[in-house]
PDB file of C-alpha atoms and ligand atoms in Angstrom:
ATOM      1  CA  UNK L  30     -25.866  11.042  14.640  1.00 44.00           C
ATOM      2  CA  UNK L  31     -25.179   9.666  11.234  1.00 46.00           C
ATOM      3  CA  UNK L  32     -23.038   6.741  10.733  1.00 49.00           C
ATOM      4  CA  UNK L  33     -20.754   7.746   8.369  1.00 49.00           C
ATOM      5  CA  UNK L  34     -19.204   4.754   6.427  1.00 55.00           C
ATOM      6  CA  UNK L  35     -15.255   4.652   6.974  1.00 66.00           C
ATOM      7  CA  UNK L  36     -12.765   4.859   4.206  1.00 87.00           C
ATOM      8  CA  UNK L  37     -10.734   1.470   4.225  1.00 96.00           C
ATOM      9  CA  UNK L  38      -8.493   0.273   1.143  1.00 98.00           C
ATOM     10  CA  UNK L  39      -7.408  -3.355   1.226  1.00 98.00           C
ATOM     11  CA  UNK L  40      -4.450  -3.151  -1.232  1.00 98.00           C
ATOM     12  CA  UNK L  41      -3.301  -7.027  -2.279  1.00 98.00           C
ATOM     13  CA  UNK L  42       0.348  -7.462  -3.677  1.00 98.00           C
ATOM     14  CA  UNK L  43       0.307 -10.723  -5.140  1.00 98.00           C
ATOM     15  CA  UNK L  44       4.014 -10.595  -5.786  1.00 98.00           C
ATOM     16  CA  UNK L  45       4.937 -13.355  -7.983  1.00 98.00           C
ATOM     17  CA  UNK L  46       2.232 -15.533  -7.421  1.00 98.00           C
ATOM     18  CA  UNK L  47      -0.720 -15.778  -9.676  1.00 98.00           C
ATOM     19  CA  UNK L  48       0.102 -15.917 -13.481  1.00 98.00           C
ATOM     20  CA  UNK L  49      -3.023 -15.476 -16.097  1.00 98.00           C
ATOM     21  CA  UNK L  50      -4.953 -18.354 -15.398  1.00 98.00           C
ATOM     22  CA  UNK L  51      -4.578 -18.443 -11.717  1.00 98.00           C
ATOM     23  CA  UNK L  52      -5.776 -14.579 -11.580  1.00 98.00           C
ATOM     24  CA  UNK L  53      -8.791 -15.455 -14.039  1.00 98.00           C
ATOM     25  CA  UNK L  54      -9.539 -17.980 -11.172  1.00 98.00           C
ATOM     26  CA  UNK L  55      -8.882 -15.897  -8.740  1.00 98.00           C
ATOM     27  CA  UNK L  56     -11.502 -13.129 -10.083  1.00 98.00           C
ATOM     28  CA  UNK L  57     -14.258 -15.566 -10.755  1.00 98.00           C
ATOM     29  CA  UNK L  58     -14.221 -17.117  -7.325  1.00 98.00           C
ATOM     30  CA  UNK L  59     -13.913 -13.271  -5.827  1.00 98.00           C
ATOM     31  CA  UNK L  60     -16.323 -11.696  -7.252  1.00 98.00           C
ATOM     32  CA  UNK L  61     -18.612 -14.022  -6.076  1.00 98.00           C
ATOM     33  CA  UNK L  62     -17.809 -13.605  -2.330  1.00 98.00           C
ATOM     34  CA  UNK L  63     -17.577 -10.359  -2.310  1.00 98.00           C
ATOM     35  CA  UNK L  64     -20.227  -6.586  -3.234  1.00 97.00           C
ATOM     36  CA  UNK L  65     -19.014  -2.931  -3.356  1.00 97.00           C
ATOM     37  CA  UNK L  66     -19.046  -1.752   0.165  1.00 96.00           C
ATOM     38  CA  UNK L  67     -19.352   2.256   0.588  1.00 93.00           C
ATOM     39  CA  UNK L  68     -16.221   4.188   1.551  1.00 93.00           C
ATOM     40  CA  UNK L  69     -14.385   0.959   1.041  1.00 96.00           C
ATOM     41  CA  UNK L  70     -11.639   0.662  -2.299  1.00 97.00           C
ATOM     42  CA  UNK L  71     -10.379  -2.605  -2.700  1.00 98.00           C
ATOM     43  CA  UNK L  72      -7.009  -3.156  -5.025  1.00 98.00           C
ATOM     44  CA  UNK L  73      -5.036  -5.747  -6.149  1.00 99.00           C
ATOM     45  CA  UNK L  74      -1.599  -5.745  -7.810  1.00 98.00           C
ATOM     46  CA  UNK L  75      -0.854  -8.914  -9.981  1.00 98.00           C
ATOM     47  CA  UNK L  76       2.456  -9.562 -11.721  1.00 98.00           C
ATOM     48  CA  UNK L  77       2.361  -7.903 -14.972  1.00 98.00           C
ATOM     49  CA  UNK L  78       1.757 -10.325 -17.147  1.00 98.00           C
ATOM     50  CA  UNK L  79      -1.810 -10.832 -15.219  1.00 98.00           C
ATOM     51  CA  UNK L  80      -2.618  -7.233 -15.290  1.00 98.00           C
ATOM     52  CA  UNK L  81      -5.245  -7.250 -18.717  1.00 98.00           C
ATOM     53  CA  UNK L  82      -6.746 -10.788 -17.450  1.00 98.00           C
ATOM     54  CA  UNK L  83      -7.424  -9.613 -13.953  1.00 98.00           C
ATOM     55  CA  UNK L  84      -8.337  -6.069 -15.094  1.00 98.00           C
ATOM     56  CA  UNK L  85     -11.196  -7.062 -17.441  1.00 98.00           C
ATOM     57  CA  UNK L  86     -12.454 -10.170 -14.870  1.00 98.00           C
ATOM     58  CA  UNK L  87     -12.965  -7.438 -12.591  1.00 98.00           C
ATOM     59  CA  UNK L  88     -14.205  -4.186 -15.032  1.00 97.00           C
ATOM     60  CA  UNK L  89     -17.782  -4.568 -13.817  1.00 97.00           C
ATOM     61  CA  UNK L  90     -16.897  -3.914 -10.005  1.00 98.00           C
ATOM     62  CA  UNK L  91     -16.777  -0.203  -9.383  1.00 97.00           C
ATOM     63  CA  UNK L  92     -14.996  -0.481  -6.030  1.00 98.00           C
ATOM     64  CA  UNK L  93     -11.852  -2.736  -7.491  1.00 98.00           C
ATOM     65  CA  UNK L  94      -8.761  -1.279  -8.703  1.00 98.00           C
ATOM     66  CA  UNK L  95      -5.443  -3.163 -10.297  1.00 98.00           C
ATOM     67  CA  UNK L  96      -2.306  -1.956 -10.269  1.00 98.00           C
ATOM     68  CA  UNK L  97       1.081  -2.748 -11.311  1.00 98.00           C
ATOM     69  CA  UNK L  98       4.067  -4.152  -9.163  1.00 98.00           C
ATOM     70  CA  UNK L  99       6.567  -2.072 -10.262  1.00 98.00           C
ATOM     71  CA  UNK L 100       7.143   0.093 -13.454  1.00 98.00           C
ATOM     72  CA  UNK L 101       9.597   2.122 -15.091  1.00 98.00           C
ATOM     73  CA  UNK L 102       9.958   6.042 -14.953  1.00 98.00           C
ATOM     74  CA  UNK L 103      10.195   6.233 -18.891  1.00 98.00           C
ATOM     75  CA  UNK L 104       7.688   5.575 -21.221  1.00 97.00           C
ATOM     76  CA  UNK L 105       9.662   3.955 -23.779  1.00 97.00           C
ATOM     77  CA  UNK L 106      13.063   2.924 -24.465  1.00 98.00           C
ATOM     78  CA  UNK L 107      16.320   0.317 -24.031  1.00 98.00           C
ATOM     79  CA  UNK L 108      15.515  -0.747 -20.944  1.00 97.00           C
ATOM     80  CA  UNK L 109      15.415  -4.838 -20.686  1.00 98.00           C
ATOM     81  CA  UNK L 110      12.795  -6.165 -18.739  1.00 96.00           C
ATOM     82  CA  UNK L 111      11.331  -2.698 -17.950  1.00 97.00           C
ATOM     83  CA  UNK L 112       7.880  -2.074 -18.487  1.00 98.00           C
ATOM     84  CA  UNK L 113       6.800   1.180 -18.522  1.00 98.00           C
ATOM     85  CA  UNK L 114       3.740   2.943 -17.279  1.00 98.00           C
ATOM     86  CA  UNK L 115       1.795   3.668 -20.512  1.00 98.00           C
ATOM     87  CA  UNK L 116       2.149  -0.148 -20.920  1.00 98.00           C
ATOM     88  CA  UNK L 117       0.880  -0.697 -17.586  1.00 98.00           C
ATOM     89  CA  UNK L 118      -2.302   1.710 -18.118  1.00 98.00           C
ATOM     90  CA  UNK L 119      -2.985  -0.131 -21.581  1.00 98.00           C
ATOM     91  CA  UNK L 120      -3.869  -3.069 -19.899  1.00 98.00           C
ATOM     92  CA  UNK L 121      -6.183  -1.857 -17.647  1.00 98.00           C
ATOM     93  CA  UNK L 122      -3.845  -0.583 -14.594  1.00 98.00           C
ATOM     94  CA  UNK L 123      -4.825   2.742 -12.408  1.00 98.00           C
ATOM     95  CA  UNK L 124      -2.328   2.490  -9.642  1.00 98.00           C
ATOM     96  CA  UNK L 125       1.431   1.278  -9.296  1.00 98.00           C
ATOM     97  CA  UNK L 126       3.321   0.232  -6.104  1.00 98.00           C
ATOM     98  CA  UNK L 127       6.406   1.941  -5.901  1.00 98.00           C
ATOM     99  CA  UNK L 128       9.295   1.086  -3.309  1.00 98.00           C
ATOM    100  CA  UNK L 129       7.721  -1.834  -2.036  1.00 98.00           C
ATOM    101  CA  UNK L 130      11.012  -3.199   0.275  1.00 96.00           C
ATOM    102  CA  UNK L 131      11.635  -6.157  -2.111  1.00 96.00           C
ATOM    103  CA  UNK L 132      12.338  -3.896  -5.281  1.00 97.00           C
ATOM    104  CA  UNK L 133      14.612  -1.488  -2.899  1.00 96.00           C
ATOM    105  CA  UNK L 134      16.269  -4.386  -0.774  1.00 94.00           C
ATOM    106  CA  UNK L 135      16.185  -7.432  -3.223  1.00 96.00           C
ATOM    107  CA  UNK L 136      16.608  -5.188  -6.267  1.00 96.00           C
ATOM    108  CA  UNK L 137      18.772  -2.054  -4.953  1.00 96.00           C
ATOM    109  CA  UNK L 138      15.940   0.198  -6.286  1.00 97.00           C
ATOM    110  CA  UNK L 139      17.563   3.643  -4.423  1.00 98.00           C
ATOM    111  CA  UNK L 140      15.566   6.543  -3.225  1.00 97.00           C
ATOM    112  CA  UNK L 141      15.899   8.799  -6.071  1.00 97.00           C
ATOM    113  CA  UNK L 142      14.861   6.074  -8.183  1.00 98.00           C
ATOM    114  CA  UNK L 143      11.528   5.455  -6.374  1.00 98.00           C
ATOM    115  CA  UNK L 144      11.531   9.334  -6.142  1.00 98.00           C
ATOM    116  CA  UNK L 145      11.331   9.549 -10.137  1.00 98.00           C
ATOM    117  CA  UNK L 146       8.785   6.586 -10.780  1.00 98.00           C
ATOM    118  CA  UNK L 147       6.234   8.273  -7.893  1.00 98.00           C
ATOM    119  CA  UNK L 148       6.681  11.494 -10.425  1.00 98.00           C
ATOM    120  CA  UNK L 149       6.097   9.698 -13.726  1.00 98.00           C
ATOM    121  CA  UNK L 150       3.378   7.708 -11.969  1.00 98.00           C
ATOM    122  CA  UNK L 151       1.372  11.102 -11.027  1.00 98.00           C
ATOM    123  CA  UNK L 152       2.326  12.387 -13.926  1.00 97.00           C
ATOM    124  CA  UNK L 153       0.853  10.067 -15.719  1.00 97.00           C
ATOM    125  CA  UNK L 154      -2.378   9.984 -13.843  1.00 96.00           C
ATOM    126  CA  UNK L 155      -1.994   7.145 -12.083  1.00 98.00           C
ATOM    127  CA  UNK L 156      -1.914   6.534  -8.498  1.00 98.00           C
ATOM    128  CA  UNK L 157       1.235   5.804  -6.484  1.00 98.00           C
ATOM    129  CA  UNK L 158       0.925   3.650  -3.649  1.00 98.00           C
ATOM    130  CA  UNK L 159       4.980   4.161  -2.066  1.00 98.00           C
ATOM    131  CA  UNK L 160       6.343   2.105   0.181  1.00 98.00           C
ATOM    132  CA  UNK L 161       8.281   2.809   3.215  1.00 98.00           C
ATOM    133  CA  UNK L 162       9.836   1.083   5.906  1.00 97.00           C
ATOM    134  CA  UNK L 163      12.965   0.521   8.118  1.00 96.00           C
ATOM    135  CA  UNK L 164      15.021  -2.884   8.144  1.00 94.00           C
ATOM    136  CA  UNK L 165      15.015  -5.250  11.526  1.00 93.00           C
ATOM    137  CA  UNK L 166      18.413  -3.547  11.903  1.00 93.00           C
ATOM    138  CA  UNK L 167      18.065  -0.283  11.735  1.00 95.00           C
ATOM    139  CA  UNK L 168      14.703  -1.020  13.887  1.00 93.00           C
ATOM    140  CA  UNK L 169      17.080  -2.398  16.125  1.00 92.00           C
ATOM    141  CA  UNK L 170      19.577   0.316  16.147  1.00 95.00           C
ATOM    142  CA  UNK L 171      17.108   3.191  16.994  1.00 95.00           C
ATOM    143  CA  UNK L 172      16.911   4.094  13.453  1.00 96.00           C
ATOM    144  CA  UNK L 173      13.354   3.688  12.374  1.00 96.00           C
ATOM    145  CA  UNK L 174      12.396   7.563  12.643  1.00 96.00           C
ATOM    146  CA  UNK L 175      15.695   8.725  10.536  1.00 97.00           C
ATOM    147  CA  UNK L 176      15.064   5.748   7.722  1.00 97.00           C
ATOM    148  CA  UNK L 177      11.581   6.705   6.966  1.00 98.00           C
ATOM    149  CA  UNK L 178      12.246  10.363   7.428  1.00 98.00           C
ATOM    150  CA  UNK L 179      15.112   9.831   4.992  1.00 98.00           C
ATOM    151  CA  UNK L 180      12.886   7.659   2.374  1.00 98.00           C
ATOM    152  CA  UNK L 181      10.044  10.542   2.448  1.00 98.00           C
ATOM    153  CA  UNK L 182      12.698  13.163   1.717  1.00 98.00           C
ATOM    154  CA  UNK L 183      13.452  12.083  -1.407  1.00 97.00           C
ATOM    155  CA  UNK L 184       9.884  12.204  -2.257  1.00 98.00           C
ATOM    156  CA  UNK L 185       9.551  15.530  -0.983  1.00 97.00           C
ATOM    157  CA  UNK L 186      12.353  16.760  -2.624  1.00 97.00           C
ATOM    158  CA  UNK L 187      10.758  16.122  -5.631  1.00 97.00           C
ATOM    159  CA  UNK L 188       7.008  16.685  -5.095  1.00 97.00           C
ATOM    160  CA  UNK L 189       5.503  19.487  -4.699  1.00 94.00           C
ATOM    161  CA  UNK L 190       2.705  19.940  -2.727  1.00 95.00           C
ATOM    162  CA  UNK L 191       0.109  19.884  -4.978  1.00 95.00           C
ATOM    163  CA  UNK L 192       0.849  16.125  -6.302  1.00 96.00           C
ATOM    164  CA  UNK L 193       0.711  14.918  -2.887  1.00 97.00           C
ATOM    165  CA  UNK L 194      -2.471  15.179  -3.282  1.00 95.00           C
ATOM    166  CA  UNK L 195      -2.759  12.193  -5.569  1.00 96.00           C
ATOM    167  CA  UNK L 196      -0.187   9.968  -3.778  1.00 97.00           C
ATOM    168  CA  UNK L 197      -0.805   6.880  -1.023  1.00 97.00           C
ATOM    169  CA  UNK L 198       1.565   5.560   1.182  1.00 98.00           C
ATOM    170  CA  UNK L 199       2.435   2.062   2.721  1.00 98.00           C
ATOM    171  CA  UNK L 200       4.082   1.795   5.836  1.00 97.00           C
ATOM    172  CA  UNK L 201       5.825  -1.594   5.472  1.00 96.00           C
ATOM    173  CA  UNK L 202       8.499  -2.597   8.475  1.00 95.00           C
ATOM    174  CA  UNK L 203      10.582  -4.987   6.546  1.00 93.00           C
ATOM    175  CA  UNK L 204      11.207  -7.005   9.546  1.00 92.00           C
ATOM    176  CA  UNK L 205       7.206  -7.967   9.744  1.00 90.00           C
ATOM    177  CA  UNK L 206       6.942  -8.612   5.699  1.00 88.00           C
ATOM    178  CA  UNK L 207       6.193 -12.447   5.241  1.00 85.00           C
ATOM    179  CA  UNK L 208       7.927 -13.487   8.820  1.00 87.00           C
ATOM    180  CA  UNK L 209       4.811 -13.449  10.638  1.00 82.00           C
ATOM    181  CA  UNK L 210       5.405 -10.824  13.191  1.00 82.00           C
ATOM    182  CA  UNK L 211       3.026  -7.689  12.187  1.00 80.00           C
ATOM    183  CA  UNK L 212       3.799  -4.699  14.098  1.00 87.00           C
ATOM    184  CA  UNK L 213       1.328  -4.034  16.993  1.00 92.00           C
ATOM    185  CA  UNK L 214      -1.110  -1.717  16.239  1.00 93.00           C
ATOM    186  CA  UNK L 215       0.483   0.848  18.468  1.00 93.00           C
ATOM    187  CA  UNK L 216       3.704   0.352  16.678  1.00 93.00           C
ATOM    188  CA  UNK L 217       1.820   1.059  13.567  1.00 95.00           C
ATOM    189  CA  UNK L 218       0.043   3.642  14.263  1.00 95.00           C
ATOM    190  CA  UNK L 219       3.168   5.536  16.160  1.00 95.00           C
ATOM    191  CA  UNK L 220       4.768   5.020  12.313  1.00 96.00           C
ATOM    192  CA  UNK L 221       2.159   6.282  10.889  1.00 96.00           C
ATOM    193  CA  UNK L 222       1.603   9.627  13.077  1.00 95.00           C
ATOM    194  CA  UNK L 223       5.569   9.968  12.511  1.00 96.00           C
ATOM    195  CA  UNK L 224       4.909   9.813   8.604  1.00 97.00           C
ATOM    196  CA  UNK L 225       1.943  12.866   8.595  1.00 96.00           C
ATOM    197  CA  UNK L 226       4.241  14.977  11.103  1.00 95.00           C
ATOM    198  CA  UNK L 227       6.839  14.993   8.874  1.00 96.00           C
ATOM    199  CA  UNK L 228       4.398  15.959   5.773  1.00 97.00           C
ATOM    200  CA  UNK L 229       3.366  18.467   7.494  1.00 96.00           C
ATOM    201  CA  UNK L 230       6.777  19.435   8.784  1.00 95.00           C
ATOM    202  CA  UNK L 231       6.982  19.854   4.542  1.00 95.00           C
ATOM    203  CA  UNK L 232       3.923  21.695   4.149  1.00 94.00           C
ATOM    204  CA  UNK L 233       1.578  18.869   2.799  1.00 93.00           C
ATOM    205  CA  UNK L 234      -1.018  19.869   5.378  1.00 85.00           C
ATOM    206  CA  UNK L 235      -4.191  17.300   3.683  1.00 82.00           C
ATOM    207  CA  UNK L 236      -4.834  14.142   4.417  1.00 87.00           C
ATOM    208  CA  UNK L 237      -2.619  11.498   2.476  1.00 94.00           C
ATOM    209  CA  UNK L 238      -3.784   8.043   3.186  1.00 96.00           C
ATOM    210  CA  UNK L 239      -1.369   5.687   4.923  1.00 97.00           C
ATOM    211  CA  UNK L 240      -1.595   2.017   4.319  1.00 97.00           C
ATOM    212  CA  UNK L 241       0.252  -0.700   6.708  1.00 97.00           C
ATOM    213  CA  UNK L 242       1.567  -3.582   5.758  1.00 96.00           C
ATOM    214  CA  UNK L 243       3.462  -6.591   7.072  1.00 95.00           C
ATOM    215  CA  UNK L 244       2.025 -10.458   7.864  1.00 94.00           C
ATOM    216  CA  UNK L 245      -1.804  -8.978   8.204  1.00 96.00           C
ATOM    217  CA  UNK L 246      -3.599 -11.730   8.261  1.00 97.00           C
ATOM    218  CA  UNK L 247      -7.163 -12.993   9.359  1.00 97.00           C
ATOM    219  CA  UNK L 248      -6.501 -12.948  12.805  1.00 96.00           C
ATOM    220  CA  UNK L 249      -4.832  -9.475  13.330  1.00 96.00           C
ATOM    221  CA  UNK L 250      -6.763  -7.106  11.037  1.00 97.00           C
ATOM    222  CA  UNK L 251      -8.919  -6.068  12.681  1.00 96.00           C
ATOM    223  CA  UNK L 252      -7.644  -4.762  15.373  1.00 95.00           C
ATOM    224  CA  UNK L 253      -4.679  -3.211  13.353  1.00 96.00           C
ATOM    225  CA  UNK L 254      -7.755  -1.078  12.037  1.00 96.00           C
ATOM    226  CA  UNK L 255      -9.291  -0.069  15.163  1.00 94.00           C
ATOM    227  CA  UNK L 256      -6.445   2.455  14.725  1.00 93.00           C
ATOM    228  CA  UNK L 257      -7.933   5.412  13.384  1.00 92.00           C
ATOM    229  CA  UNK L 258      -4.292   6.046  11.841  1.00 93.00           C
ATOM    230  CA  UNK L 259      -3.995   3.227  10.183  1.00 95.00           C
ATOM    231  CA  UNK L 260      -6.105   3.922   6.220  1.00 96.00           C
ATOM    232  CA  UNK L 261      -6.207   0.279   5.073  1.00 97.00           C
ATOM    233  CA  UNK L 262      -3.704  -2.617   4.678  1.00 98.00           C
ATOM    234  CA  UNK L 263      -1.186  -3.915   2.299  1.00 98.00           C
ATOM    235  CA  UNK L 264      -1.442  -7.540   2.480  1.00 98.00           C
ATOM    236  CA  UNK L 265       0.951 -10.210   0.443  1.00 98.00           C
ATOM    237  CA  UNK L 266       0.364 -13.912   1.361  1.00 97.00           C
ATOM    238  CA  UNK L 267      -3.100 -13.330   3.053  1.00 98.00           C
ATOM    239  CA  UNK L 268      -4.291 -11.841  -0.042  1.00 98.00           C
ATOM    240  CA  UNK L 269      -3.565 -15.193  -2.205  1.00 98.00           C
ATOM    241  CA  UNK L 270      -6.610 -16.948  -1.677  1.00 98.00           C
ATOM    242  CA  UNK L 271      -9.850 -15.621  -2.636  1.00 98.00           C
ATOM    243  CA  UNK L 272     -12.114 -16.557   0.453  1.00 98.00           C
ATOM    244  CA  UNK L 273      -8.694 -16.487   2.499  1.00 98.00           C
ATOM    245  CA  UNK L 274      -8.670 -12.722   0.562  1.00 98.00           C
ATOM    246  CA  UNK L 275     -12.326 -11.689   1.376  1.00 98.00           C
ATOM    247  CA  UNK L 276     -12.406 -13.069   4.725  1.00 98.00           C
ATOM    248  CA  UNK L 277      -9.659 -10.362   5.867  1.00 98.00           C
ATOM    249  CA  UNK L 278     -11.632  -8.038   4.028  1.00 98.00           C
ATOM    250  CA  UNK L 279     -14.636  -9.040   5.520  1.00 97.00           C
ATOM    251  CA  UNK L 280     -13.158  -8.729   9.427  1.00 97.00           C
ATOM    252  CA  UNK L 281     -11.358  -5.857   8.590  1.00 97.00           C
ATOM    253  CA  UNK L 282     -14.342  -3.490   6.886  1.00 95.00           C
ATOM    254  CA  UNK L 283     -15.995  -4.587  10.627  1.00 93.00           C
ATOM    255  CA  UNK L 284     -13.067  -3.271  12.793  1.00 89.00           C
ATOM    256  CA  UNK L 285     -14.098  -0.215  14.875  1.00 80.00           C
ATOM    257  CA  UNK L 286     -12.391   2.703  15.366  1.00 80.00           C
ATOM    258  CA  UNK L 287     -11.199   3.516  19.056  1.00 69.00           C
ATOM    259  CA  UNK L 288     -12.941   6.744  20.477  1.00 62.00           C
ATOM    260  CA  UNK L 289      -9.440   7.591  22.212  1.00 53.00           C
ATOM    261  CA  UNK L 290      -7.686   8.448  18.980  1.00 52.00           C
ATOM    262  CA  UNK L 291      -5.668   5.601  19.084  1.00 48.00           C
ATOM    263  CA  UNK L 292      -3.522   5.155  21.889  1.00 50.00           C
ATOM    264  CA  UNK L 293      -4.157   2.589  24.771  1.00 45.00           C
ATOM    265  CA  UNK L 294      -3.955   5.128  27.867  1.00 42.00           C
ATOM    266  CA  UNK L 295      -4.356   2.140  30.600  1.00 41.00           C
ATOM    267  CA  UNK L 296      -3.377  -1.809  30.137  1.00 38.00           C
ATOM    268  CA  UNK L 297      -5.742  -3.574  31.259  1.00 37.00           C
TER     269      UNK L 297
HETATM  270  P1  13P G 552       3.026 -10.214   3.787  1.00 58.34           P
HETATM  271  O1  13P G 552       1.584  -9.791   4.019  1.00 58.34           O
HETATM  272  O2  13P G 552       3.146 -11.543   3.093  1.00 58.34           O
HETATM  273  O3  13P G 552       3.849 -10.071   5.032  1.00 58.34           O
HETATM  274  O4  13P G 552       3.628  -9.153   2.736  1.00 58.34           O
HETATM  275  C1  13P G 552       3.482  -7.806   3.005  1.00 58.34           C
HETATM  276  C2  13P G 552       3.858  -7.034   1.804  1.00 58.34           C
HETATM  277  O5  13P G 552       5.032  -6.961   1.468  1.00 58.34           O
HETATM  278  C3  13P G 552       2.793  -6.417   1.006  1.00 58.34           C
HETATM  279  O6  13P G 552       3.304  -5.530   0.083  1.00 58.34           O
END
């Protein structure tokens, strides 16, 4: 039987770390510790202002993609502080985050709103990567199925199926973003098989990739992506060092996928 290479994106959200320089450093010290691996898409998301430097550092490298944080749903206009995603694509982005927790939580970015920039973003042919994810609370209070149902809605409402095509997720429990408790990799793949269901539920019968995210580090990557469920990782601090950075890669392109389909039947 033929090996066939598995599809793995390791998706880095710098946040607000890593102006110009420190991405041009960043790049030169990557790139050396790391080749194009088949079936295996590696992207970064720098703060905006980083976007062109990182972009052309890494324009040779087939398998690297940069993205931006956040953007705006209109292409121009009086919006201060906006940037908007013809912008973005001029200096050299292909993806955009949408959602992440910290623009909806920190920010108050609503539903609808993260609807509308998903529908400019495919719109404008580039690729959404949309974040979703419950709070420790509404974990907590039983609510995790109705919060991302809720958040996916919105989406769907406005979607049709067609453009799903062209979208990734993130599942990001906010409770396991930069507090160094990651989900299990049951929890995360439960989330996950709870996310397609309800695509399908909606008619969006193909495969959209789900990413997880939340304190993957070194240590835990792997076997977050022995789950066949789980399409790649979002990572934020883990992702700030270069050989820190290609080290998780590294483990993580190496993880195997579990024969059962996922779930642990006996604890051993
Ligand atoms: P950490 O990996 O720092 O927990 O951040 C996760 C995240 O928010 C990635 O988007």
């Amino acid at each position: 039987m033929k090996n066939v290479p598995r599809n793995l994106t390791f998706a880095a959200n710098w946040k607000m770390h890593h102006g110009i320089s420190e991405a041009r450093a960043f790049a030169e010290k990557f790139l050396a510790l790391t080749a194009p691996s088949d079936g295996r898409k590696l992207w970064f998301f720098p703060p905006a202002v980083s976007i062109a430097t990182f972009a052309a550092a890494v324009k040779q490298r087939p398998d690297i993609a940069v993205g931006a944080q956040n953007v705006h749903w209109e292409p121009k206009g009086a919006y201060t502080g906006g940037i908007s995603i013809p912008m973005v694509v001029e200096a050299g982005a292909r993806l955009t985050l949408v959602g992440h927790s910290e623009r909806r939580h920190l920010f108050g970015e609503t539903d609808e709103q993260v609807a509308r920039k998903t529908r400019a973003a495919l719109a404008s042919g580039i690729t959404p990567l949309v974040c979703v994810g419950e709070t420790l609370a509404e974990r907590d209070g039983g609510r995790t199925e109705q919060v991302i149902v809720r958040q996916l809605s919105a989406l769907l409402q406005v979607l049709d199926v067609q453009q799903w095509r062209d979208v990734v997720l993130a599942y990001e429990p906010v409770w396991a973003i930069g507090t160094g408790k990651n989900a299990t990799p049951d929890d995360a793949a439960q989330i996950h098989e709870l996310i397609r269901m309800e695509l399908g539920r909606n008619g969006v019968s193909f495969y959209v990739p789900i990413l997880y995210g939340g304190s993957v580090n070194a240590g835990n990557v792997a076997s977050l992506l022995t789950r066949p469920q789980l399409d790649g990782v979002l990572v934020g601090g883990a992702s700030l060092d270069p050989a820190g950075w290609a080290d998780v890669i590294s483990r993580g392109s190496e993880a195997k996928v579990r024969p059962s389909g996922g779930f642990d039947l006996v604890e051993s």
